[in-house]
XYZ file of C-alpha atoms in Angstrom:
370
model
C 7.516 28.066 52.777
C 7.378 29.941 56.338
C 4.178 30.485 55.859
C 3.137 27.532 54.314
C 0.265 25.639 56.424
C -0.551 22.078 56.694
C -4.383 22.570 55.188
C -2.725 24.532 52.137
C -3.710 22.635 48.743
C -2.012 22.916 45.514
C -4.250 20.687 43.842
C -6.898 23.190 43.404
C -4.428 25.391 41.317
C -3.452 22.345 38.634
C -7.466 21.794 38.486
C -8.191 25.367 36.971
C -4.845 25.675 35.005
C -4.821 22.315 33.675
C -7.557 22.931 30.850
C -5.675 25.742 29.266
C -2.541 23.490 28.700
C -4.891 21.745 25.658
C -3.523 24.987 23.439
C -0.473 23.273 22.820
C -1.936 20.094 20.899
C -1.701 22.688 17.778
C 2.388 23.233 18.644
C 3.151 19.749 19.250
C 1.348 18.444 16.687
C 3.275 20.623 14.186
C 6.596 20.909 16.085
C 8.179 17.991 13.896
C 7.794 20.175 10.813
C 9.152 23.244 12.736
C 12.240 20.957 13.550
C 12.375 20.559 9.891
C 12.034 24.541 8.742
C 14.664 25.256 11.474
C 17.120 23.451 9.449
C 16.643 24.616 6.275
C 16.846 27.720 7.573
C 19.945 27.844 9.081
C 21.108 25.373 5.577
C 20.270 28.670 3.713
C 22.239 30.866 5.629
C 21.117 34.694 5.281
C 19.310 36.749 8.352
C 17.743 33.859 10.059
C 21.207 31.711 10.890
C 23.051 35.032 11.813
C 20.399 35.614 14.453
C 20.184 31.997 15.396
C 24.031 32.162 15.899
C 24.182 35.590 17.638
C 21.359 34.543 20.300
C 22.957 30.800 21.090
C 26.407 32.688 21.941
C 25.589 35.998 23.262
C 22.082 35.227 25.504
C 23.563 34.465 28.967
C 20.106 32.730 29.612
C 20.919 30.315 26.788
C 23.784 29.006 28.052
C 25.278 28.593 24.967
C 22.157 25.886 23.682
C 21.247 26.162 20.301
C 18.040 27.696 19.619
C 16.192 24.929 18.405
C 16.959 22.976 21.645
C 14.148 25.211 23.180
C 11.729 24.006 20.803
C 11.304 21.164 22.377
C 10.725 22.733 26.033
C 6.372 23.207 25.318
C 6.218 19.885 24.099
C 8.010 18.197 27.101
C 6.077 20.356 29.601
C 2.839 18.369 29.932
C 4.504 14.717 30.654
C 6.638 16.823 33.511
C 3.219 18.284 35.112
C 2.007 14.735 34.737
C 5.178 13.335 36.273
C 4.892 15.964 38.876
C 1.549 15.356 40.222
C 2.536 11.776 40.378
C 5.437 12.372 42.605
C 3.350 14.530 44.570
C 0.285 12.287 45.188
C 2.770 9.708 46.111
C 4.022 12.298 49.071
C 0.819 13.202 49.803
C -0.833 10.960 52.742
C -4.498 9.980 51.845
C -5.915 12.034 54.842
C -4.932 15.258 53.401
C -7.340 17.462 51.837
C -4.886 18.153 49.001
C -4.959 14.389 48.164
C -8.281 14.638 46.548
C -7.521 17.233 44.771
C -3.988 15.790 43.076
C -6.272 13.303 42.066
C -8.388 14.605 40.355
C -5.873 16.896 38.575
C -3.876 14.318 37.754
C -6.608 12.258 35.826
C -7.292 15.922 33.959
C -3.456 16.022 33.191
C -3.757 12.351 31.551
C -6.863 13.292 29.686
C -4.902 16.478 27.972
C -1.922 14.261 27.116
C -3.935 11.386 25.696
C -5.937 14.634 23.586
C -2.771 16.011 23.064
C -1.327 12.625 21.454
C -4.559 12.079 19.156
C -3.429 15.184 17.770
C -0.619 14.460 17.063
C -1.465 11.314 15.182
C -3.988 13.286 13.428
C -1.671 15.354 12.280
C 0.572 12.431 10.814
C -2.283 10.887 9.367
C -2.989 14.467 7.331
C 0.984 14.402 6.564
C 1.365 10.932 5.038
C -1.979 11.509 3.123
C -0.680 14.955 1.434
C 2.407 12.990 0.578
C 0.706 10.258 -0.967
C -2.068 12.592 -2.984
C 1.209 14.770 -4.319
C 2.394 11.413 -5.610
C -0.640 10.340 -7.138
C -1.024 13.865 -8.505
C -4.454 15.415 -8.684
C -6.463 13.059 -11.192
C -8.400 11.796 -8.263
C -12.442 12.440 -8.331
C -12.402 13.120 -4.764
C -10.376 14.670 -2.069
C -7.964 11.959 -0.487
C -7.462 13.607 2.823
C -10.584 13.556 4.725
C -10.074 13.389 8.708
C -11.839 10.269 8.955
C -8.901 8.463 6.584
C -5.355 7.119 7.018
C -2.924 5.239 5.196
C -2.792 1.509 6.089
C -0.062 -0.221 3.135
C 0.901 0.641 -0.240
C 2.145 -2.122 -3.309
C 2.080 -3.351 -6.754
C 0.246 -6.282 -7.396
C -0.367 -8.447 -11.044
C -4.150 -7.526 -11.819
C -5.798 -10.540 -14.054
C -7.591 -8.549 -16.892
C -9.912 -9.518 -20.034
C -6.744 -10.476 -22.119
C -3.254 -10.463 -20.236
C -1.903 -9.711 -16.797
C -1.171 -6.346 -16.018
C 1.003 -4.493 -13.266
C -1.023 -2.176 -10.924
C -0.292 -0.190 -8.214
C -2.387 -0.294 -5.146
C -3.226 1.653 -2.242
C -4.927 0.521 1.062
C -6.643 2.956 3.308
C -8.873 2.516 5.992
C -12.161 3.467 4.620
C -11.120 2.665 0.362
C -8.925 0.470 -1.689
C -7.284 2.738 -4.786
C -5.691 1.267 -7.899
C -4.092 2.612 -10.873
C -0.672 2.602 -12.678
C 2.270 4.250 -13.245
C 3.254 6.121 -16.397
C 5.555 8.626 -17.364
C 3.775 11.130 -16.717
C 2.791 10.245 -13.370
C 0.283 7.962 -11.535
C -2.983 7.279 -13.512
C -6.125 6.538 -11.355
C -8.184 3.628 -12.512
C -10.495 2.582 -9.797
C -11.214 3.037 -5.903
C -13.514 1.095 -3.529
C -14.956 1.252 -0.823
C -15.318 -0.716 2.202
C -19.022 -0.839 1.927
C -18.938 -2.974 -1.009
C -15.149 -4.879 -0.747
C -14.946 -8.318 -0.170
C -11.907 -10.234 -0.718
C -11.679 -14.410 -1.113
C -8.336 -16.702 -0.862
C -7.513 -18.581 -4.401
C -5.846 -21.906 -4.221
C -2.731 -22.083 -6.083
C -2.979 -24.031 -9.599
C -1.038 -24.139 -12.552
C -1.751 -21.256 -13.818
C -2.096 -18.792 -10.672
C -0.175 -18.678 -7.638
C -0.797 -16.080 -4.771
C -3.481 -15.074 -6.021
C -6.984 -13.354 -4.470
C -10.198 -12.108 -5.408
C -11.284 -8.680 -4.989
C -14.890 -8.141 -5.407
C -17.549 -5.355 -5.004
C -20.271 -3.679 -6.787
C -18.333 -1.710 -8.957
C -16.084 -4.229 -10.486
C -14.424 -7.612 -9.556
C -11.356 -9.133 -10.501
C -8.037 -11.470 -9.507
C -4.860 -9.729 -8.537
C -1.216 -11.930 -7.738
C 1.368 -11.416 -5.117
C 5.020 -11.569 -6.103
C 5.109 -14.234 -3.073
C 3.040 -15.794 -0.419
C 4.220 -13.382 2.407
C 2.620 -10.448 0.000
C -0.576 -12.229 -0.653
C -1.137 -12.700 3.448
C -0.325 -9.446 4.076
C -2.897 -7.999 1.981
C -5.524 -9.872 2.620
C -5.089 -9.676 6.433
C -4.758 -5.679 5.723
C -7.688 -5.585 3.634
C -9.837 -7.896 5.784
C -9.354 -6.249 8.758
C -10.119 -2.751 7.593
C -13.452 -4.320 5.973
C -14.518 -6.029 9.785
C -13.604 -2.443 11.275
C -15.601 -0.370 8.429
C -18.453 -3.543 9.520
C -18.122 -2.387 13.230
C -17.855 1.149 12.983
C -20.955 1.499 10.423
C -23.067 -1.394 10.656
C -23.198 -4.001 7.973
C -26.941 -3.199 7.568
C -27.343 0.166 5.709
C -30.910 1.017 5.679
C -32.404 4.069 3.693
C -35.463 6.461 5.320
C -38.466 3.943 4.811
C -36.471 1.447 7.264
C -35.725 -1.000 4.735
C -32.430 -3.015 3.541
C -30.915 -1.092 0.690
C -30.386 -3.341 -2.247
C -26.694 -4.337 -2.737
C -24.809 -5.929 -5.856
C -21.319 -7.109 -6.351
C -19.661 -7.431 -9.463
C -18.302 -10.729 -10.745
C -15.035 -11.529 -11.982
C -14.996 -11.643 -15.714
C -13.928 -14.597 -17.140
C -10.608 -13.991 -19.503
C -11.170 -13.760 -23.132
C -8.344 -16.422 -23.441
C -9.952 -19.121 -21.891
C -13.256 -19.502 -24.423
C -13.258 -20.110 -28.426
C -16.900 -20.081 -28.286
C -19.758 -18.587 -26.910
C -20.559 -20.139 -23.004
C -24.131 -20.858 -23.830
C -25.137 -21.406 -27.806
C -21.379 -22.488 -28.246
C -20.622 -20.752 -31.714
C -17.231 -19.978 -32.422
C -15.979 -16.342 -31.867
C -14.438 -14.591 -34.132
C -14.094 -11.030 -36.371
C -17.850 -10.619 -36.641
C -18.789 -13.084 -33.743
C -17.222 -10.641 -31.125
C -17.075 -11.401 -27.094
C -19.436 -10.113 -24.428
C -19.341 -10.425 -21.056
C -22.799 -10.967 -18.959
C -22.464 -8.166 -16.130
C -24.048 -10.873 -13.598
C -22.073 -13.998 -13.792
C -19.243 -12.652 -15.732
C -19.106 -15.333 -18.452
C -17.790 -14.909 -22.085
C -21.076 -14.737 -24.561
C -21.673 -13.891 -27.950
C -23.897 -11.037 -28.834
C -27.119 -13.026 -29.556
C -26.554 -14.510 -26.082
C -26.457 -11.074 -24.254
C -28.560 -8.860 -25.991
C -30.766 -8.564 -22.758
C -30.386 -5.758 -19.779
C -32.043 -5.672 -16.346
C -32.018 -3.048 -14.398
C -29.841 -3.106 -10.986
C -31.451 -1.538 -7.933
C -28.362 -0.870 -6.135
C -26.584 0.533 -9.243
C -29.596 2.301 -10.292
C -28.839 1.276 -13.928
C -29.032 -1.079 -16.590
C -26.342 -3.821 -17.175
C -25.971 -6.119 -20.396
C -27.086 -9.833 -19.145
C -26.777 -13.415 -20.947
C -29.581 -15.453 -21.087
C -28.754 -17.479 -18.390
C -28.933 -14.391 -16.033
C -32.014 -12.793 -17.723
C -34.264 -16.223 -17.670
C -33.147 -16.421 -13.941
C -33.443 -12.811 -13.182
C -36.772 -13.208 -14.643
C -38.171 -16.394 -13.448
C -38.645 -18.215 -16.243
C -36.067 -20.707 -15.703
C -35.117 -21.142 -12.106
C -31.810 -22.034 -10.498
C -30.255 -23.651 -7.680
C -26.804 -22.550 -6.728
C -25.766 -26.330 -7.956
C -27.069 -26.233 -11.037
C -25.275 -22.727 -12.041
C -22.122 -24.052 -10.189
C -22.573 -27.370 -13.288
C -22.925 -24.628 -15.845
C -19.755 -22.856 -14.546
C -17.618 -26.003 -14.433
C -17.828 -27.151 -17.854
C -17.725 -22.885 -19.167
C -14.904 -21.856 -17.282
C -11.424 -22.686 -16.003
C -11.248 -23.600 -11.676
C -10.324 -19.859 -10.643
C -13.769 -18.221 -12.105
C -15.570 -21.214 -10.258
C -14.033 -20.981 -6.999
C -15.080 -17.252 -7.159
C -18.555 -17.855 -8.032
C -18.838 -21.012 -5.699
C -18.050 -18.205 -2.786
C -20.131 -15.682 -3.609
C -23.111 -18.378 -4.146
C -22.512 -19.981 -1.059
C -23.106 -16.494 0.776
C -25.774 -15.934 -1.438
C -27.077 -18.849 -0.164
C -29.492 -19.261 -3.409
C -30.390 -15.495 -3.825
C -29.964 -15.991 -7.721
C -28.496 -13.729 -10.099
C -28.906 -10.533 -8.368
C-alpha cells in the first residue's frame, strides 16, 4: 500500500482474469454428486476415510475442518468476486479511472455466474432425466436425454380404451408426452408424442366421466381421467403450456423446402366398442361374424362393409381404413358441412365423442375429413 497511487486501477486485472473463472461451471455443476461420493466413501471405510481423517486432524492449515468442507470453497468463489466488485464500485467515486473499469468487470462477473448457473441446471436436467430413463428401463425407441429436454410432471391417469378403462402411467416433458404401464417386469412403453402434433380439450363432467380430457394428435387420440379435479387442472395447464412454448420456440407453421404448409392430421378419438350394437351407418347388428371397425378419420364404430375403403394421408404418408362417410367426403361425392357431420355424430355416439369432434371441427372450421 506505500506505494499504492491514486491513478492505480484494479479493474483492469478482474477484466482479463474474469473469463478464465468460466472453468468451474464443469465443478459446480457436478459438485452435488461429489458431496454425494464423499460420503459413501468415508460410509465404506478403507484407505479413503483413514486419509480423510488423518488430513482433518493433523493439517495445521485445516484447522481441524473436515475435508469435504473445502469442497465447497470453488463453488462459493465467484458470488464473493461478484460481491467484491460490488463493494468496491460502491467505494469507488465516479471520477476515478478505476470506476469504469469495476464496471465493466463486474457486468463480466454477472455474465459468468448467470453461465455458471445454466450449467448447473443443465446438469440437473441431465440428472433427473437418467433417473427417469433407468426407471423406465431401456424399451424406449429413442434416447430420452437430449439437451434440449427436461422433466416437467410425472402421474397415472385412467386412459378410456376400445373396451374398458385402463390405468396408465404418464410422463410430461417439455418437448413429448410418454405413456405406458407398469408391469412386473418393469415399465412398458406404449406411446409418446410430440408437441408438434398434441392438442389437449376440457370434457364436461357427465354421468359417466368426470375429470376427464382429450388428448389428441396425429398419431392417436383418446380420453384419459384424473383421480380429482385438482389432477385434471394440473395437467392440462402443464400440458398446455409446454404446447404454447413448443408454438413459440418453433413456429406453429412448419414448412418443407418448396415453401409450402406441410400437411398435418390428427387422430380422432375412437368411439368405445361398448357404446354401439350396430354398425354407425348401415345399422346391422354386430356380432361373431359382423365384427367392429373403426374409421381412422372420424373414429366411429362400423362394420366391415362400411369401411372397406382407405385413403391415403399426406401427413402420415400412408393409408388408413375409412367408413363411407369419410371416403364419400374425402372424395367429394357427398359433401359436408361441419353441422351436418356434427347431426350424424349425435344420434351415433354418446356426448363425450361429440364434444371431441365438435372441437376439432370448429378449428377445422369446415376443412372436412382430412
Amino acid at each position: 500500500m506505500k506505494t499504492w497511487s491514486p491513478t492505480q486501477t484494479l479493474g483492469d486485472i478482474f477484466l482479463k482474469m474474469v473469463p478464465f473463472l468460466r472453468m468451474y461451471s464443469i465443478y459446480t455443476a457436478n459438485y452435488e454428486a461429489s458431496g454425494t461420493l464423499y460420503e459413501e466413501l468415508l460410509e465404506r471405510g478403507g484407505a479413503f476415510a483413514d486419509f480423510a481423517a488423518c488430513v482433518s486432524a493433523s493439517n495445521l492449515k485445516c484447522k481441524g475442518a473436515l475435508l469435504n468442507s473445502f469442497l465447497i470453497l470453488p463453488v462459493q468463489r465467484i458470488p464473493r468476486y461478484k460481491l467484491l466488485l460490488e463493494d468496491m464500485l460502491n467505494h469507488t467515486v465516479p471520477s476515478h479511472s478505476d470506476h469504469k473499469l469495476l464496471e465493466e468487470a463486474l457486468v463480466t462477473i454477472k455474465a459468468v455466474a448467470n453461465e455458471i448457473n445454466e450449467a448447473i441446471k443443465d446438469q440437473e436436467k441431465r440428472k433427473n432425466l437418467l433417473a427417469i430413463q433407468r426407471r423406465i428401463g431401456q424399451q424406449l425407441p429413442f434416447n430420452l436425454v437430449e439437451p434440449h429436454r427436461s422433466f416437467v410432471r410425472e402421474g397415472e391417469l385412467w386412459k378410456v380404451c376400445r373396451k374398458t378403462k385402463k390405468r396408465r402411467y404418464f410422463f410430461l416433458f417439455t418437448d413429448l408426452l410418454l405413456y405406458g404401464e407398469e408391469t412386473s417386469t418393469g415399465f412398458k412403453h406404449h406411446l409418446h408424442i410430440g408437441m408438434q402434433t398434441l392438442h389437449v380439450s376440457d370434457l364436461p363432467d357427465s354421468d359417466g366421466l368426470k375429470n376427464s380430457f382429450a388428448i389428441e394428435s396425429s398419431r392417436k387420440s383418446f380420453v384419459v381421467i384424473a383421480d380429482a379435479p385438482e389432477g385434471k387442472s394440473g395437467w392440462l395447464t402443464d400440458i398446455s403450456k409446454r404446447i404454447e412454448e413448443f408454438i413459440i420456440n418453433k413456429n406453429s407453421f412448419h414448412t418443407n423446402r418448396t415453401g409450402t404448409a406441410t400437411p398435418t392430421f390428427q387422430a380422432p378419438v375412437w368411439q368405445t366398442d361398448g357404446e354401439v350394437v350396430k354398425c354407425n351407418i348401415c345399422s346391422d347388428e354386430f356380432s361373431l361374424i359382423n365384427r367392429r371397425h373403426h374409421c381412422r378419420l372420424c373414429g366411429l364404430v362400423v362394420c366391415h362393409t362400411c369401411s372397406s375403403q382407405q385413403i391415403y394421408i399426406a401427413a402420415l404418408q400412408e393409408k388408413l381404413r375409412v367408413c363411407a362417410h369419410c371416403y364419400s367426403q374425402q372424395q367429394g361425392a357427398q359433401a359436408a358441412t361441419p353441422s351436418s357431420r356434427l347431426r350424424r355424430c349425435q344420434s351415433a355416439t354418446t356426448a363425450t365423442h361429440c364434444i371431441i369432434t365438435r372441437t376439432r371441427e370448429i378449428r377445422k372450421a369446415g376443412d372436412g375429413c382430412v
